[in-house]
Amino acid sequence: MPHLIVEFSANLERQLEMKRVLKAVHDAALATGVFPIGGMRTRAIRHDLYLVADEHADNAFIHVQARIGVGRAPEVRQKAAEAIFAALQNVTADVFKSAPIGLSLEIVEMDPVGAMKANTLHTYVERRATKNAPAGGGA
Amino acid sequence: MPHLIVEFSANLERQLEMKRVLKAVHDAALATGVFPIGGMRTRAIRHDLYLVADEHADNAFIHVQARIGVGRAPEVRQKAAEAIFAALQNVTADVFKSAPIGLSLEIVEMDPVGAMKANTLHTYVERRATKNAPAGGGA
Amino acid sequence: MPHLIVEFSANLERQLEMKRVLKAVHDAALATGVFPIGGMRTRAIRHDLYLVADEHADNAFIHVQARIGVGRAPEVRQKAAEAIFAALQNVTADVFKSAPIGLSLEIVEMDPVGAMKANTLHTYVERRATKNAPAGGGA
């Protein structure tokens, strides 16, 4: 069920490969063990039209919104946020050292009333994992 | 006031006409009778940059966020969610049978503090409805 | 920390310069004095795929989502919303008079649990402000 929505200002593409950023936060979220792999949906929104702080053209931002199922303990949410944010900071470290940038992350617990889902990902993911698992015996 | 925001992974466009998906959820929301027509705003965000589950290129997702005015009873919200989601499942049935995909929907009640609106849609919608209504008498 | 996310239907670009709209709400938010300049991140999402109200092609919308840090008094949030919305109405006044359009704004208080940030904007903004300030003495 967890959704990671990564918004970023388009000027970052000169300095940063956004695919790497997406992979970093996606993998970090999975590594927490808190979120089922078949439910992880990470996506980016590239903003071409934006104004940051004093509107200087160099100003940049990345904001991550994690929308997750309700009911996890505050400590669990906090730890997950820290892990994902650490990955974000790591992958953007060079830019952070040299540019005016705001990084942020928030967690949104989704309202269980009206929450609906249908998902074939779990089955595919399991099947692929089995196929790719190292063979037990000979080969 | 109701907003439907339909996020989808771009790989779905090979298999699905997204306009049909938008129309399906838009019409389903209206058919619930819960939302005024002049307030319905349905839109899609196409994601070209995304990672789903185990990151396989076939993996796809559609997530619908319904942002509505606060104060409707939980049963009403739940029923509306079910109706919109049924329409989503119906219009994506073929893809669901043959592809790794996650469908989801959530309802967000918007905070009334700071909620502002100004709207000329209601007037236009009524005027058009009157014009298109079958004439009562002769002509 | 404040985020302004301005969603709009693409048909508005014929009648409205969206950069001006962004600047209007960004500057209005800053003028409230409620939000630190180094945290202001305003961006737009242009929607090419949308259905509004009775689905007439002329129908348009702008929706502003302000995501802010938790803990400000309701009156403060309400006043800030009114100020930003007034700026939005002002900059869209011509369109509002002549077109079917829905304008709306909501304020979302972000959950403090899991809220993370790292920001170099403040430093850059201060440095630029100092450099551009009128010299105190001779020159």
Coordinates of C-alpha atoms in Angstrom, one line a residue:
Chain A
M1 CA 0.0 0.0 0.0
P2 CA 2.9 2.5 0.5
H3 CA 3.1 5.2 -2.1
L4 CA 6.2 7.4 -2.4
I5 CA 5.6 10.5 -4.4
V6 CA 8.8 12.4 -5.2
E7 CA 8.3 16.0 -6.4
F8 CA 11.3 17.8 -7.7
S9 CA 12.2 21.1 -9.4
A10 CA 13.3 20.5 -13.0
N11 CA 16.5 22.4 -12.6
L12 CA 17.9 19.5 -10.6
E13 CA 18.1 17.3 -13.7
R14 CA 21.3 19.1 -14.7
Q15 CA 23.0 17.9 -11.6
L16 CA 21.2 14.7 -10.6
E17 CA 19.9 11.6 -12.2
M18 CA 16.4 11.4 -10.9
K19 CA 16.2 7.7 -11.6
R20 CA 18.9 7.1 -9.1
V21 CA 17.0 9.3 -6.6
L22 CA 13.8 7.2 -7.1
K23 CA 15.7 4.0 -6.7
A24 CA 17.4 5.2 -3.6
V25 CA 14.2 6.0 -1.8
H26 CA 12.3 3.0 -3.1
D27 CA 15.0 0.6 -2.0
A28 CA 15.3 2.3 1.4
A29 CA 11.6 2.0 2.0
L30 CA 11.8 -1.7 1.2
A31 CA 14.8 -2.2 3.3
T32 CA 12.9 -0.9 6.4
G33 CA 10.9 -4.2 6.3
V34 CA 7.9 -2.2 7.2
F35 CA 6.3 -2.2 3.7
P36 CA 5.3 -5.2 1.6
I37 CA 7.2 -5.2 -1.7
G38 CA 4.1 -5.9 -3.8
G39 CA 2.5 -2.7 -2.5
M40 CA 5.5 -0.3 -3.1
R41 CA 4.7 2.4 -5.7
T42 CA 7.3 5.1 -6.1
R43 CA 6.9 7.8 -8.7
A44 CA 8.3 11.3 -9.5
I45 CA 6.6 14.5 -10.5
R46 CA 9.0 16.8 -12.4
H47 CA 8.0 20.4 -11.9
D48 CA 8.9 22.8 -14.8
L49 CA 6.9 25.6 -13.3
Y50 CA 8.0 26.5 -9.7
L51 CA 9.2 29.3 -7.4
V52 CA 11.4 28.5 -4.5
A53 CA 12.1 30.8 -1.5
D54 CA 13.4 34.2 -3.0
E55 CA 12.7 32.9 -6.5
H56 CA 16.3 32.7 -7.5
A57 CA 16.7 30.4 -10.5
D58 CA 19.3 28.2 -8.7
N59 CA 16.9 27.3 -5.9
A60 CA 15.7 23.7 -6.0
F61 CA 13.7 21.3 -4.0
I62 CA 12.8 17.7 -3.6
H63 CA 9.7 16.8 -1.5
V64 CA 8.8 13.2 -0.8
Q65 CA 5.3 12.3 0.3
A66 CA 4.9 8.8 1.7
R67 CA 1.3 7.8 1.8
I68 CA 0.9 4.6 3.9
G69 CA -1.7 2.5 5.5
V70 CA -2.9 3.6 8.8
G71 CA -2.1 2.0 12.1
R72 CA 1.6 1.7 12.4
A73 CA 3.1 2.9 15.7
P74 CA 4.6 6.5 15.6
E75 CA 8.1 5.0 16.3
V76 CA 7.8 2.8 13.3
R77 CA 6.7 5.6 11.1
Q78 CA 9.5 7.9 12.4
K79 CA 12.1 5.2 11.8
A80 CA 10.9 4.5 8.3
A81 CA 10.9 8.3 7.5
E82 CA 14.5 8.6 8.8
A83 CA 15.7 5.7 6.7
I84 CA 14.1 6.9 3.5
F85 CA 15.3 10.5 4.2
A86 CA 18.8 9.3 4.9
A87 CA 18.8 7.6 1.5
L88 CA 17.6 10.8 -0.1
Q89 CA 20.3 12.8 1.6
N90 CA 22.9 10.3 0.6
V91 CA 22.0 10.3 -3.1
T92 CA 21.8 14.1 -3.2
A93 CA 24.8 14.8 -1.1
D94 CA 26.9 16.5 -3.8
V95 CA 24.0 18.9 -4.8
F96 CA 23.3 19.7 -1.2
K97 CA 26.9 20.8 -0.7
S98 CA 26.9 23.2 -3.6
A99 CA 23.4 24.4 -4.2
P100 CA 20.4 26.2 -2.6
I101 CA 18.1 23.2 -2.1
G102 CA 15.3 22.2 0.3
L103 CA 14.8 18.5 0.9
S104 CA 11.8 17.3 2.8
L105 CA 9.7 14.3 3.5
E106 CA 6.3 13.8 5.1
I107 CA 4.3 10.7 6.0
V108 CA 0.6 10.7 5.4
E109 CA -1.5 7.9 7.0
M110 CA -4.3 7.2 4.6
D111 CA -7.9 7.2 5.9
P112 CA -9.1 3.5 6.2
V113 CA -12.6 4.7 5.4
G114 CA -13.0 4.3 1.6
A115 CA -9.5 2.8 1.2
M116 CA -9.8 0.3 -1.7
K117 CA -7.3 -1.9 -3.4
A118 CA -6.9 -4.7 -5.9
N119 CA -3.5 -6.0 -6.7
T120 CA -1.9 -8.6 -8.9
L121 CA 1.6 -7.5 -8.2
H122 CA 2.2 -9.8 -5.2
T123 CA 1.7 -12.9 -7.3
Y124 CA 4.0 -11.7 -10.1
V125 CA 6.7 -10.6 -7.6
E126 CA 6.6 -14.0 -5.9
R127 CA 6.8 -15.9 -9.1
R128 CA 9.8 -13.9 -10.3
A129 CA 11.5 -14.3 -7.0
T130 CA 11.1 -18.1 -7.1
K131 CA 12.3 -18.3 -10.6
N132 CA 15.4 -16.2 -9.9
A133 CA 16.2 -17.9 -6.6
P134 CA 19.4 -19.9 -6.6
A135 CA 18.6 -23.6 -7.3
G136 CA 18.8 -25.8 -4.2
G137 CA 20.7 -28.8 -5.7
G138 CA 23.0 -29.5 -8.6
A139 CA 23.0 -26.7 -11.2
Chain B
M1 CA -15.8 20.4 -4.2
P2 CA -14.8 16.8 -4.9
H3 CA -11.5 16.2 -6.6
L4 CA -10.5 13.0 -8.2
I5 CA -6.7 12.7 -8.9
V6 CA -5.8 9.7 -11.0
E7 CA -2.1 8.9 -11.0
F8 CA -1.0 6.2 -13.4
S9 CA 2.3 4.6 -14.6
A10 CA 2.9 5.6 -18.2
N11 CA 3.4 2.0 -19.4
L12 CA -0.4 1.6 -19.1
E13 CA -1.0 3.8 -22.1
R14 CA 0.0 0.9 -24.4
Q15 CA -2.9 -1.1 -23.0
L16 CA -5.5 1.4 -21.8
E17 CA -7.0 4.6 -23.1
M18 CA -6.7 6.8 -20.1
K19 CA -9.5 9.1 -21.2
R20 CA -11.9 6.2 -20.8
V21 CA -10.5 5.6 -17.3
L22 CA -11.0 9.2 -16.3
K23 CA -14.5 9.2 -17.7
A24 CA -15.4 6.0 -15.9
V25 CA -14.4 7.3 -12.5
H26 CA -15.8 10.8 -13.1
D27 CA -19.2 9.4 -14.2
A28 CA -19.2 6.9 -11.3
A29 CA -18.6 9.6 -8.8
L30 CA -21.5 11.7 -10.2
A31 CA -23.8 8.7 -10.3
T32 CA -23.4 8.2 -6.5
G33 CA -25.5 11.4 -6.1
V34 CA -23.2 12.4 -3.3
F35 CA -21.2 15.1 -5.2
P36 CA -22.6 18.2 -6.9
I37 CA -21.8 18.1 -10.6
G38 CA -20.5 21.7 -10.6
G39 CA -17.8 20.8 -8.1
M40 CA -16.5 17.6 -9.8
R41 CA -12.9 18.0 -11.0
T42 CA -11.2 14.8 -12.2
R43 CA -7.7 14.8 -13.6
A44 CA -4.9 12.5 -14.3
I45 CA -1.2 12.6 -13.6
R46 CA 0.9 10.5 -16.0
H47 CA 4.1 9.2 -14.4
D48 CA 7.0 8.6 -16.7
L49 CA 9.4 8.1 -13.9
Y50 CA 8.3 5.3 -11.4
L51 CA 9.3 2.1 -9.7
V52 CA 6.7 -0.4 -8.7
A53 CA 7.2 -3.3 -6.4
D54 CA 10.3 -5.4 -7.6
E55 CA 10.9 -2.7 -10.3
H56 CA 10.0 -5.0 -13.2
A57 CA 9.2 -2.9 -16.3
D58 CA 5.8 -4.5 -16.7
N59 CA 4.6 -3.4 -13.3
A60 CA 2.0 -0.8 -13.4
F61 CA -0.3 1.1 -11.1
I62 CA -3.3 3.4 -10.9
H63 CA -4.0 5.3 -7.7
V64 CA -7.0 7.5 -7.2
Q65 CA -7.1 10.1 -4.6
A66 CA -10.5 11.6 -3.9
R67 CA -10.4 14.8 -2.0
I68 CA -13.8 15.7 -0.7
G69 CA -15.5 18.2 1.6
V70 CA -15.5 17.1 5.2
G71 CA -18.6 15.9 7.1
R72 CA -20.1 13.1 5.1
A73 CA -20.9 9.9 7.2
P74 CA -18.4 7.1 7.0
E75 CA -20.9 4.8 5.3
V76 CA -21.5 7.4 2.6
R77 CA -17.8 7.8 2.0
Q78 CA -17.3 4.1 1.9
K79 CA -20.2 3.6 -0.5
A80 CA -18.9 6.3 -2.8
A81 CA -15.4 4.8 -2.7
E82 CA -16.8 1.4 -3.6
A83 CA -18.8 2.8 -6.5
I84 CA -15.8 4.7 -8.0
F85 CA -13.5 1.8 -7.5
A86 CA -15.9 -0.6 -9.1
A87 CA -15.9 1.6 -12.2
L88 CA -12.1 1.7 -12.1
Q89 CA -11.9 -2.1 -11.9
N90 CA -14.5 -2.5 -14.7
V91 CA -12.6 -0.2 -17.1
T92 CA -9.3 -1.9 -16.3
A93 CA -10.5 -5.5 -16.2
D94 CA -8.6 -6.7 -19.2
V95 CA -5.3 -5.3 -18.0
F96 CA -5.9 -6.6 -14.5
K97 CA -6.3 -10.2 -15.9
S98 CA -3.0 -10.0 -17.9
A99 CA -0.6 -7.7 -16.1
P100 CA 1.1 -7.0 -12.8
I101 CA -0.8 -4.0 -11.6
G102 CA -1.9 -2.3 -8.4
L103 CA -5.1 -0.4 -8.3
S104 CA -6.0 1.7 -5.3
L105 CA -8.2 4.4 -4.1
E106 CA -8.3 6.6 -1.0
I107 CA -10.6 9.3 0.2
V108 CA -9.2 12.4 1.9
E109 CA -11.5 14.7 3.8
M110 CA -10.3 18.2 3.3
D111 CA -9.7 20.4 6.3
P112 CA -12.5 23.0 6.5
V113 CA -10.2 25.5 8.1
G114 CA -8.8 27.5 5.3
A115 CA -11.0 25.8 2.6
M116 CA -11.8 28.4 0.0
K117 CA -13.7 28.3 -3.2
A118 CA -15.2 30.4 -5.9
N119 CA -17.0 28.8 -8.8
T120 CA -18.8 29.8 -11.9
L121 CA -19.2 26.2 -13.1
H122 CA -22.6 25.7 -11.5
T123 CA -24.2 28.5 -13.5
Y124 CA -22.8 27.3 -16.8
V125 CA -23.7 23.7 -16.1
E126 CA -27.3 24.6 -15.3
R127 CA -27.6 26.8 -18.4
R128 CA -26.4 24.1 -20.6
A129 CA -28.7 21.5 -19.0
T130 CA -31.7 23.7 -19.6
K131 CA -30.8 24.4 -23.2
N132 CA -30.3 20.7 -23.9
A133 CA -33.4 19.5 -22.0
P134 CA -36.2 18.2 -24.3
A135 CA -38.7 21.0 -25.0
G136 CA -41.9 20.7 -23.0
G137 CA -44.4 21.7 -25.7
G138 CA -44.4 22.0 -29.5
A139 CA -41.0 22.4 -31.1
Chain C
M1 CA 8.2 24.2 5.2
P2 CA 5.2 25.5 3.4
H3 CA 4.4 23.9 0.1
L4 CA 2.0 25.4 -2.4
I5 CA 0.9 23.0 -5.1
V6 CA -1.1 24.6 -7.9
E7 CA -3.0 22.2 -10.1
F8 CA -4.6 23.6 -13.2
S9 CA -6.4 22.5 -16.3
A10 CA -4.3 23.0 -19.4
N11 CA -7.0 24.9 -21.3
L12 CA -6.3 27.9 -19.0
E13 CA -2.9 28.5 -20.7
R14 CA -4.7 30.2 -23.6
Q15 CA -6.1 32.8 -21.3
L16 CA -3.7 33.0 -18.4
E17 CA 0.0 33.1 -17.9
M18 CA 0.5 30.5 -15.3
K19 CA 3.8 32.0 -14.2
R20 CA 2.0 35.1 -13.0
V21 CA -0.5 32.9 -11.1
L22 CA 2.4 31.1 -9.4
K23 CA 4.1 34.3 -8.5
A24 CA 0.8 35.8 -7.1
V25 CA 0.2 33.0 -4.7
H26 CA 3.8 32.6 -3.8
D27 CA 4.2 36.3 -2.9
A28 CA 0.9 36.4 -1.1
A29 CA 1.9 33.5 1.1
L30 CA 5.2 35.3 1.9
A31 CA 3.4 38.5 2.6
T32 CA 1.3 36.9 5.3
G33 CA 4.4 36.7 7.4
V34 CA 3.4 33.3 8.6
F35 CA 5.8 31.3 6.5
P36 CA 9.6 31.6 6.4
I37 CA 10.9 32.5 3.0
G38 CA 13.6 29.8 2.9
G39 CA 10.9 27.2 3.3
M40 CA 8.5 28.4 0.6
R41 CA 8.2 26.0 -2.3
T42 CA 5.5 26.8 -4.9
R43 CA 4.9 24.6 -7.9
A44 CA 2.3 23.9 -10.6
I45 CA 1.0 20.8 -12.1
R46 CA -0.4 21.3 -15.6
H47 CA -3.2 18.7 -16.3
D48 CA -3.6 17.8 -19.9
L49 CA -6.1 15.0 -19.1
Y50 CA -9.1 16.2 -17.1
L51 CA -12.8 16.2 -16.9
V52 CA -14.6 19.1 -15.1
A53 CA -18.3 19.1 -14.0
D54 CA -20.4 18.3 -17.1
E55 CA -17.2 17.6 -19.1
H56 CA -17.6 20.7 -21.4
A57 CA -14.3 21.6 -23.1
D58 CA -14.5 25.1 -21.7
N59 CA -14.6 24.1 -18.1
A60 CA -11.5 24.8 -16.2
F61 CA -10.1 24.7 -12.7
I62 CA -7.3 25.7 -10.4
H63 CA -6.8 24.0 -7.1
V64 CA -4.2 25.1 -4.6
Q65 CA -3.0 22.7 -2.0
A66 CA -1.0 24.4 0.8
R67 CA 0.9 21.8 2.9
I68 CA 2.2 23.5 6.0
G69 CA 3.8 22.6 9.3
V70 CA 1.4 21.6 12.0
G71 CA 0.5 23.7 15.0
R72 CA -0.6 27.1 13.8
A73 CA -3.8 28.4 15.3
P74 CA -7.0 28.0 13.1
E75 CA -7.4 31.8 12.8
V76 CA -3.8 32.0 11.5
R77 CA -4.4 29.3 8.9
Q78 CA -7.7 30.8 7.9
K79 CA -6.2 34.2 7.4
A80 CA -3.3 32.8 5.4
A81 CA -5.8 30.9 3.2
E82 CA -7.8 34.0 2.6
A83 CA -4.8 36.0 1.7
I84 CA -3.5 33.5 -0.8
F85 CA -6.9 32.9 -2.2
A86 CA -7.5 36.6 -2.7
A87 CA -4.3 36.8 -4.7
L88 CA -5.5 33.9 -6.8
Q89 CA -8.8 35.5 -7.4
N90 CA -7.2 38.7 -8.3
V91 CA -4.8 37.3 -10.9
T92 CA -7.6 35.2 -12.4
A93 CA -10.3 37.9 -12.3
D94 CA -10.7 38.2 -16.1
V95 CA -11.0 34.5 -16.7
F96 CA -13.5 34.2 -13.8
K97 CA -15.8 36.8 -15.4
S98 CA -15.9 35.1 -18.8
A99 CA -15.4 31.3 -18.3
P100 CA -16.7 28.3 -16.4
I101 CA -14.1 27.8 -13.8
G102 CA -13.7 26.4 -10.3
L103 CA -11.1 27.9 -8.0
S104 CA -10.3 26.3 -4.7
L105 CA -7.7 26.1 -2.0
E106 CA -7.2 23.8 0.9
I107 CA -4.7 23.8 3.7
V108 CA -3.2 20.5 4.9
E109 CA -1.3 20.4 8.1
M110 CA 1.5 17.9 7.7
D111 CA 1.9 15.2 10.3
P112 CA 4.9 15.9 12.5
V113 CA 5.6 12.2 12.9
G114 CA 8.1 11.4 10.2
A115 CA 8.5 15.0 9.0
M116 CA 12.1 15.4 7.9
K117 CA 13.9 18.3 6.3
A118 CA 17.3 19.5 5.4
N119 CA 17.7 22.9 3.8
T120 CA 20.5 25.1 2.5
L121 CA 18.0 27.7 1.1
H122 CA 17.9 29.9 4.2
T123 CA 21.7 30.6 4.0
Y124 CA 21.6 31.4 0.3
V125 CA 18.5 33.6 0.8
E126 CA 20.1 35.6 3.6
R127 CA 23.4 36.0 1.8
R128 CA 21.6 37.4 -1.3
A129 CA 19.4 39.7 0.8
T130 CA 22.5 41.2 2.5
K131 CA 24.3 41.7 -0.8
N132 CA 21.3 43.4 -2.4
A133 CA 20.5 45.6 0.7
P134 CA 21.1 49.3 0.2
A135 CA 24.6 50.2 1.6
G136 CA 24.4 51.9 5.0
G137 CA 27.1 54.5 4.5
G138 CA 28.9 56.2 1.6
A139 CA 28.5 54.3 -1.7

